[in-house]
Structure formats: structure tokens, C-alpha cells
Amino acid sequence: MKKIFVSILIIISGYDAAGQQLPQFTQYMINDYVFNPAIAGIESGYQVKSNIRNQWVGINHAPRTTVLSVYGKHRNTNVGLGGVVFSDRVGPTSRNGISLSYAYHFSLSDAMKMSLALSGGFSQMKLDPHLIVKHKNDPVTSGGILNSTVPDATFAFNLYTKKWFFGASIPQLLNSKMGFFEDDYLEVYNLDPDGSLERHYFIIAGYKWTINQDYLVEPLLLVKSVEAVSPVVDIGMRTTYQNK
């Protein structure tokens, strides 16, 4: 099998920096399971995929994201299983997570199928206050690195035929709150105690266009949205050559 991946990225509007809670990818078409666990089980067998993203190479504490996913169809059934582990580092913050997913596939017609998926796991957020606080005597630095581990979940669905697919997912479904500071510290410094993992909303769609016996072109669309932040629209294209 020979594959050529051609990526075209069009940003309609960008995330505000404060809204980025989930790992950011531009090559989403290579590992779409990360955005929609309902994709697990469409293809027979299991797939193992990894993404590594380094930004601003050479700069200390620059963003770095690593993801490993395993997913596929469970034997000869309508069930898809999968799992993801990830590490995401941005400046003074880092986030590690693990999740497992279950998807069930059923027919809506002779040509169309639908899958529903639910994933669950844990996320750990770490904050190094020494990288953001200039005064050594500030009480926030007295305890070293702050961390909080909370449960996490995602709901997703996917409609698909042999020619196209359309799906959506809601990561951080539980809206879990990260507890970094003690209540008395929050009161003294008048800080927002919420620190919630905001629900995100993803829409992903694609169409398979057969050019000839050698080339298959797949235009792809990904829409990412989170409350109080302008949505992002990514348009990409995947080309497969001699898929035998």
C-alpha cells in the first residue's frame, strides 16, 4: 500500500489561547479516532496510530503533544473498541490522560450505518507556578508543582456509508473541575475557583472521491467549538495511491 497525504488547512476563525484545553492537531485526518471514538469498528481489524507535534522548536517550554491510539472492530461483531493515551505540554502547564471507548454499530438502511460511542478515563493537569510567578516569596510557589486528576468522558456518533461519513463528539462531557488551590488561597488572592474542563464540540465529515483505479481523494472537514470562543473550521484532503 502506498499513500500520499496532502494537507490543506483553512482557518476560518481561530481559538482564543484561553480556550485551548485539548491537544491541538493539524493532521487530524491521519488519526481521526482521537476526535471521534465512534469511528472505532468501521474497518475490520485493529489500528495503532501515533501523533507527535512540536511547536516553536528550540524555545524552552514550547508546546509539545504526543498521542498514541489503538482502535478497531472487536472480532466479527458490531462492536468497536479503542483507547488513547496522550501528553500535552504548553508552557507552565502539562496534561496527561488515558481513556477507553466502546462503540456500537447498527444499520439504518442497506447503504447507511450509524455508530454510537462512549469513552471514559482520567485527565491529570499539572501547573508549575515557578514558570509564571516572578516573586520567590509568593505563597503559590511554596508547595512546588500543583496537580489535579479528574474523571473525563466523551460521547460521539458517526453516520457513514461506503462513500461518506458525518460525525460529532462532545469531549470533556463531565465538565470536571480541577482543584489546584486551597479555598483560603483563592479567597485571599481573589482567584476564580472554577477551573472546569469545558465541554468541546467537534464535527468531522469526509467524502471518498474515486479519481481512477489508482487514486482516491478524500476531502475532509473538522469543526471545533467551545463556549465563549469562536469556532475553528479546518478543511483537509487525503489522497491514497494504489490502495491494494
Coordinates of C-alpha atoms in Angstrom, one line a residue:
M1 CA 0.0 0.0 0.0
K2 CA 1.3 3.4 -0.9
K3 CA -0.3 6.5 0.5
I4 CA 0.3 10.2 -0.2
F5 CA -1.2 12.6 2.4
V6 CA -1.9 16.1 1.2
S7 CA -3.0 18.5 3.8
I8 CA -4.8 21.8 3.1
L9 CA -5.6 23.8 6.2
I10 CA -8.0 26.7 6.0
I11 CA -8.7 28.5 9.3
I12 CA -12.0 30.4 9.2
S13 CA -11.5 31.8 12.8
G14 CA -9.1 30.9 15.5
Y15 CA -9.3 29.7 19.1
D16 CA -8.5 32.2 21.7
A17 CA -5.5 31.0 23.7
A18 CA -7.6 30.7 26.8
G19 CA -9.9 28.3 25.2
Q20 CA -7.4 25.6 24.2
Q21 CA -7.8 22.8 26.8
L22 CA -7.4 19.9 24.4
P23 CA -4.4 18.9 22.4
Q24 CA -4.2 20.7 19.0
F25 CA -3.5 18.8 15.7
T26 CA -3.4 19.9 12.1
Q27 CA -3.0 16.4 10.7
Y28 CA -6.3 15.2 12.1
M29 CA -7.1 13.1 9.1
I30 CA -4.4 10.7 10.0
N31 CA -5.8 9.9 13.4
D32 CA -9.5 10.8 13.3
Y33 CA -10.3 8.4 16.2
V34 CA -8.8 11.0 18.6
F35 CA -11.7 13.4 17.7
N36 CA -14.5 10.8 17.4
P37 CA -14.3 7.4 19.2
A38 CA -17.4 6.3 17.2
I39 CA -15.1 5.7 14.3
A40 CA -13.7 2.6 16.0
G41 CA -15.1 -0.6 14.4
I42 CA -15.8 0.8 10.9
E43 CA -12.8 -1.0 9.5
S44 CA -12.0 -4.7 10.3
G45 CA -9.0 -5.4 12.5
Y46 CA -7.2 -3.0 14.8
Q47 CA -5.1 0.1 14.0
V48 CA -2.3 1.6 16.0
K49 CA -1.6 5.3 15.4
S50 CA 0.7 7.9 16.9
N51 CA 0.9 11.7 16.6
I52 CA 3.8 13.9 17.7
R53 CA 3.5 17.7 17.4
N54 CA 6.4 20.0 18.3
Q55 CA 5.8 23.8 18.0
W56 CA 8.4 26.6 18.2
V57 CA 11.4 24.1 18.3
G58 CA 14.3 25.4 20.2
I59 CA 12.3 27.5 22.7
N60 CA 12.1 26.4 26.3
H61 CA 8.7 25.0 27.4
A62 CA 7.4 25.2 23.9
P63 CA 4.1 23.3 23.1
R64 CA 4.6 19.6 22.6
T65 CA 1.9 17.0 22.2
T66 CA 2.2 13.2 21.9
V67 CA -0.8 10.8 21.3
L68 CA -1.0 7.1 20.9
S69 CA -4.3 5.4 19.9
V70 CA -5.3 1.8 19.4
Y71 CA -8.8 1.1 18.0
G72 CA -10.7 -1.3 15.8
K73 CA -13.5 -3.8 15.3
H74 CA -13.9 -6.4 18.0
R75 CA -13.9 -9.8 16.3
N76 CA -16.8 -10.4 14.0
T77 CA -19.3 -8.2 15.9
N78 CA -20.9 -4.8 15.7
V79 CA -18.7 -3.5 18.5
G80 CA -15.7 -1.2 18.2
L81 CA -13.2 -0.8 21.0
G82 CA -10.4 1.7 21.4
G83 CA -8.1 3.5 23.7
V84 CA -6.0 6.7 23.8
V85 CA -3.1 7.9 25.9
F86 CA -1.8 11.4 25.5
S87 CA 0.6 14.0 26.9
D88 CA 0.2 17.7 26.2
R89 CA 2.7 20.4 27.4
V90 CA 2.2 24.1 27.0
G91 CA 4.5 26.5 28.9
P92 CA 3.8 26.1 32.7
T93 CA 1.0 23.6 32.2
S94 CA 1.0 20.0 31.2
R95 CA -1.8 17.5 30.8
N96 CA -1.7 13.7 30.7
G97 CA -4.7 11.5 30.0
I98 CA -5.9 8.0 29.3
S99 CA -9.3 6.8 28.0
L100 CA -11.1 3.7 26.8
S101 CA -14.0 3.7 24.4
Y102 CA -16.9 1.4 23.4
A103 CA -18.8 1.9 20.1
Y104 CA -21.8 0.0 18.8
H105 CA -22.7 -0.1 15.0
F106 CA -26.1 -0.7 13.5
S107 CA -27.8 -0.3 10.1
L108 CA -30.2 2.5 9.2
S109 CA -30.7 1.2 5.6
D110 CA -29.0 -1.1 3.1
A111 CA -26.3 1.5 2.5
M112 CA -26.1 3.6 5.7
K113 CA -24.9 2.7 9.1
M114 CA -24.6 4.6 12.4
S115 CA -22.4 4.1 15.4
L116 CA -22.8 5.4 19.0
A117 CA -19.8 5.6 21.3
L118 CA -18.9 6.5 24.9
S119 CA -15.4 6.8 26.2
G120 CA -14.2 7.3 29.8
G121 CA -11.0 7.8 31.5
F122 CA -8.9 10.3 33.6
S123 CA -7.0 13.5 33.0
Q124 CA -4.2 14.9 35.1
M125 CA -3.3 18.6 34.9
K126 CA -0.1 19.9 36.3
L127 CA 0.9 23.6 36.8
D128 CA 4.4 24.7 37.6
P129 CA 4.0 28.1 39.3
H130 CA 7.7 28.8 39.2
L131 CA 7.3 29.5 35.4
I132 CA 4.6 32.2 35.9
V133 CA 5.4 33.8 39.3
K134 CA 8.3 36.2 39.4
H135 CA 8.4 36.7 43.2
K136 CA 10.1 33.8 45.1
N137 CA 8.2 34.6 48.3
D138 CA 4.8 34.3 46.6
P139 CA 2.9 31.6 48.6
V140 CA 1.8 29.9 45.3
T141 CA 5.3 28.7 44.8
S142 CA 5.8 27.2 48.3
G143 CA 4.2 23.9 47.5
G144 CA 6.0 23.1 44.3
I145 CA 4.2 21.7 41.2
L146 CA 0.4 21.7 41.5
N147 CA -1.6 18.9 40.1
S148 CA -5.2 17.6 39.9
T149 CA -6.6 14.4 38.5
V150 CA -10.3 14.2 37.5
P151 CA -12.5 11.8 35.6
D152 CA -13.3 12.5 31.9
A153 CA -15.8 11.2 29.3
T154 CA -16.7 11.7 25.7
F155 CA -20.0 10.9 23.8
A156 CA -19.9 10.6 20.0
F157 CA -21.9 9.4 17.0
N158 CA -21.0 8.7 13.4
L159 CA -23.2 8.2 10.3
Y160 CA -21.4 6.6 7.3
T161 CA -21.7 4.8 4.0
K162 CA -19.0 3.5 1.7
K163 CA -18.7 7.0 0.2
W164 CA -19.0 9.4 3.0
F165 CA -19.2 9.9 6.8
F166 CA -20.5 12.5 9.2
G167 CA -20.0 12.5 12.9
A168 CA -19.9 14.6 16.1
S169 CA -18.5 14.3 19.5
I170 CA -18.5 16.1 22.9
P171 CA -15.2 15.7 24.8
Q172 CA -14.9 16.7 28.4
L173 CA -18.6 15.8 28.8
L174 CA -18.4 15.7 32.6
N175 CA -17.3 19.3 32.9
S176 CA -14.9 18.2 35.7
K177 CA -13.3 20.8 37.9
M178 CA -9.6 20.9 38.5
G179 CA -8.8 21.7 42.2
F180 CA -5.4 23.3 42.2
F181 CA -5.6 25.7 45.2
E182 CA -7.0 25.6 48.7
D183 CA -10.1 27.7 49.4
D184 CA -8.3 30.2 51.7
Y185 CA -5.7 30.9 49.0
L186 CA -8.4 31.6 46.4
E187 CA -10.2 34.0 48.8
V188 CA -7.1 35.9 49.7
Y189 CA -6.0 36.4 46.1
N190 CA -9.5 36.7 44.6
L191 CA -9.0 33.9 42.1
D192 CA -11.6 32.1 40.2
P193 CA -12.1 28.7 41.9
D194 CA -13.9 27.1 39.0
G195 CA -11.1 25.7 36.7
S196 CA -13.5 23.5 34.8
L197 CA -12.7 21.3 31.8
E198 CA -15.1 23.0 29.4
R199 CA -17.2 20.8 27.1
H200 CA -15.9 20.9 23.5
Y201 CA -17.9 20.2 20.4
F202 CA -16.4 18.5 17.3
I203 CA -17.9 17.8 13.9
I204 CA -16.0 15.8 11.5
A205 CA -17.0 14.8 7.9
G206 CA -15.5 13.3 4.8
Y207 CA -16.3 12.1 1.3
K208 CA -14.4 9.5 -0.8
W209 CA -14.0 10.5 -4.4
T210 CA -12.5 7.9 -6.8
I211 CA -10.5 9.6 -9.5
N212 CA -9.4 6.4 -11.3
Q213 CA -8.2 2.9 -10.4
D214 CA -5.0 4.4 -8.8
Y215 CA -6.2 7.5 -7.0
L216 CA -8.7 8.0 -4.2
V217 CA -9.2 11.6 -2.9
E218 CA -11.0 12.3 0.4
P219 CA -11.9 15.9 1.2
L220 CA -12.3 16.3 5.0
L221 CA -13.9 18.8 7.3
L222 CA -13.3 19.4 11.0
V223 CA -15.2 22.0 13.1
K224 CA -14.1 22.6 16.7
S225 CA -16.1 24.7 19.1
V226 CA -16.0 25.6 22.8
E227 CA -18.1 28.0 24.8
A228 CA -17.2 31.7 24.6
V229 CA -14.6 31.1 21.9
S230 CA -15.0 31.5 18.1
P231 CA -15.2 28.1 16.3
V232 CA -12.4 26.8 14.1
V233 CA -13.0 25.2 10.7
D234 CA -10.3 23.0 9.3
I235 CA -10.5 21.8 5.7
G236 CA -8.1 19.0 4.6
M237 CA -7.6 16.4 1.9
R238 CA -6.3 12.9 2.0
T239 CA -5.1 11.2 -1.2
T240 CA -4.5 7.5 -1.4
Y241 CA -2.4 6.0 -4.3
Q242 CA -2.7 2.4 -5.3
N243 CA -4.6 1.2 -2.3
K244 CA -4.3 -2.5 -2.9

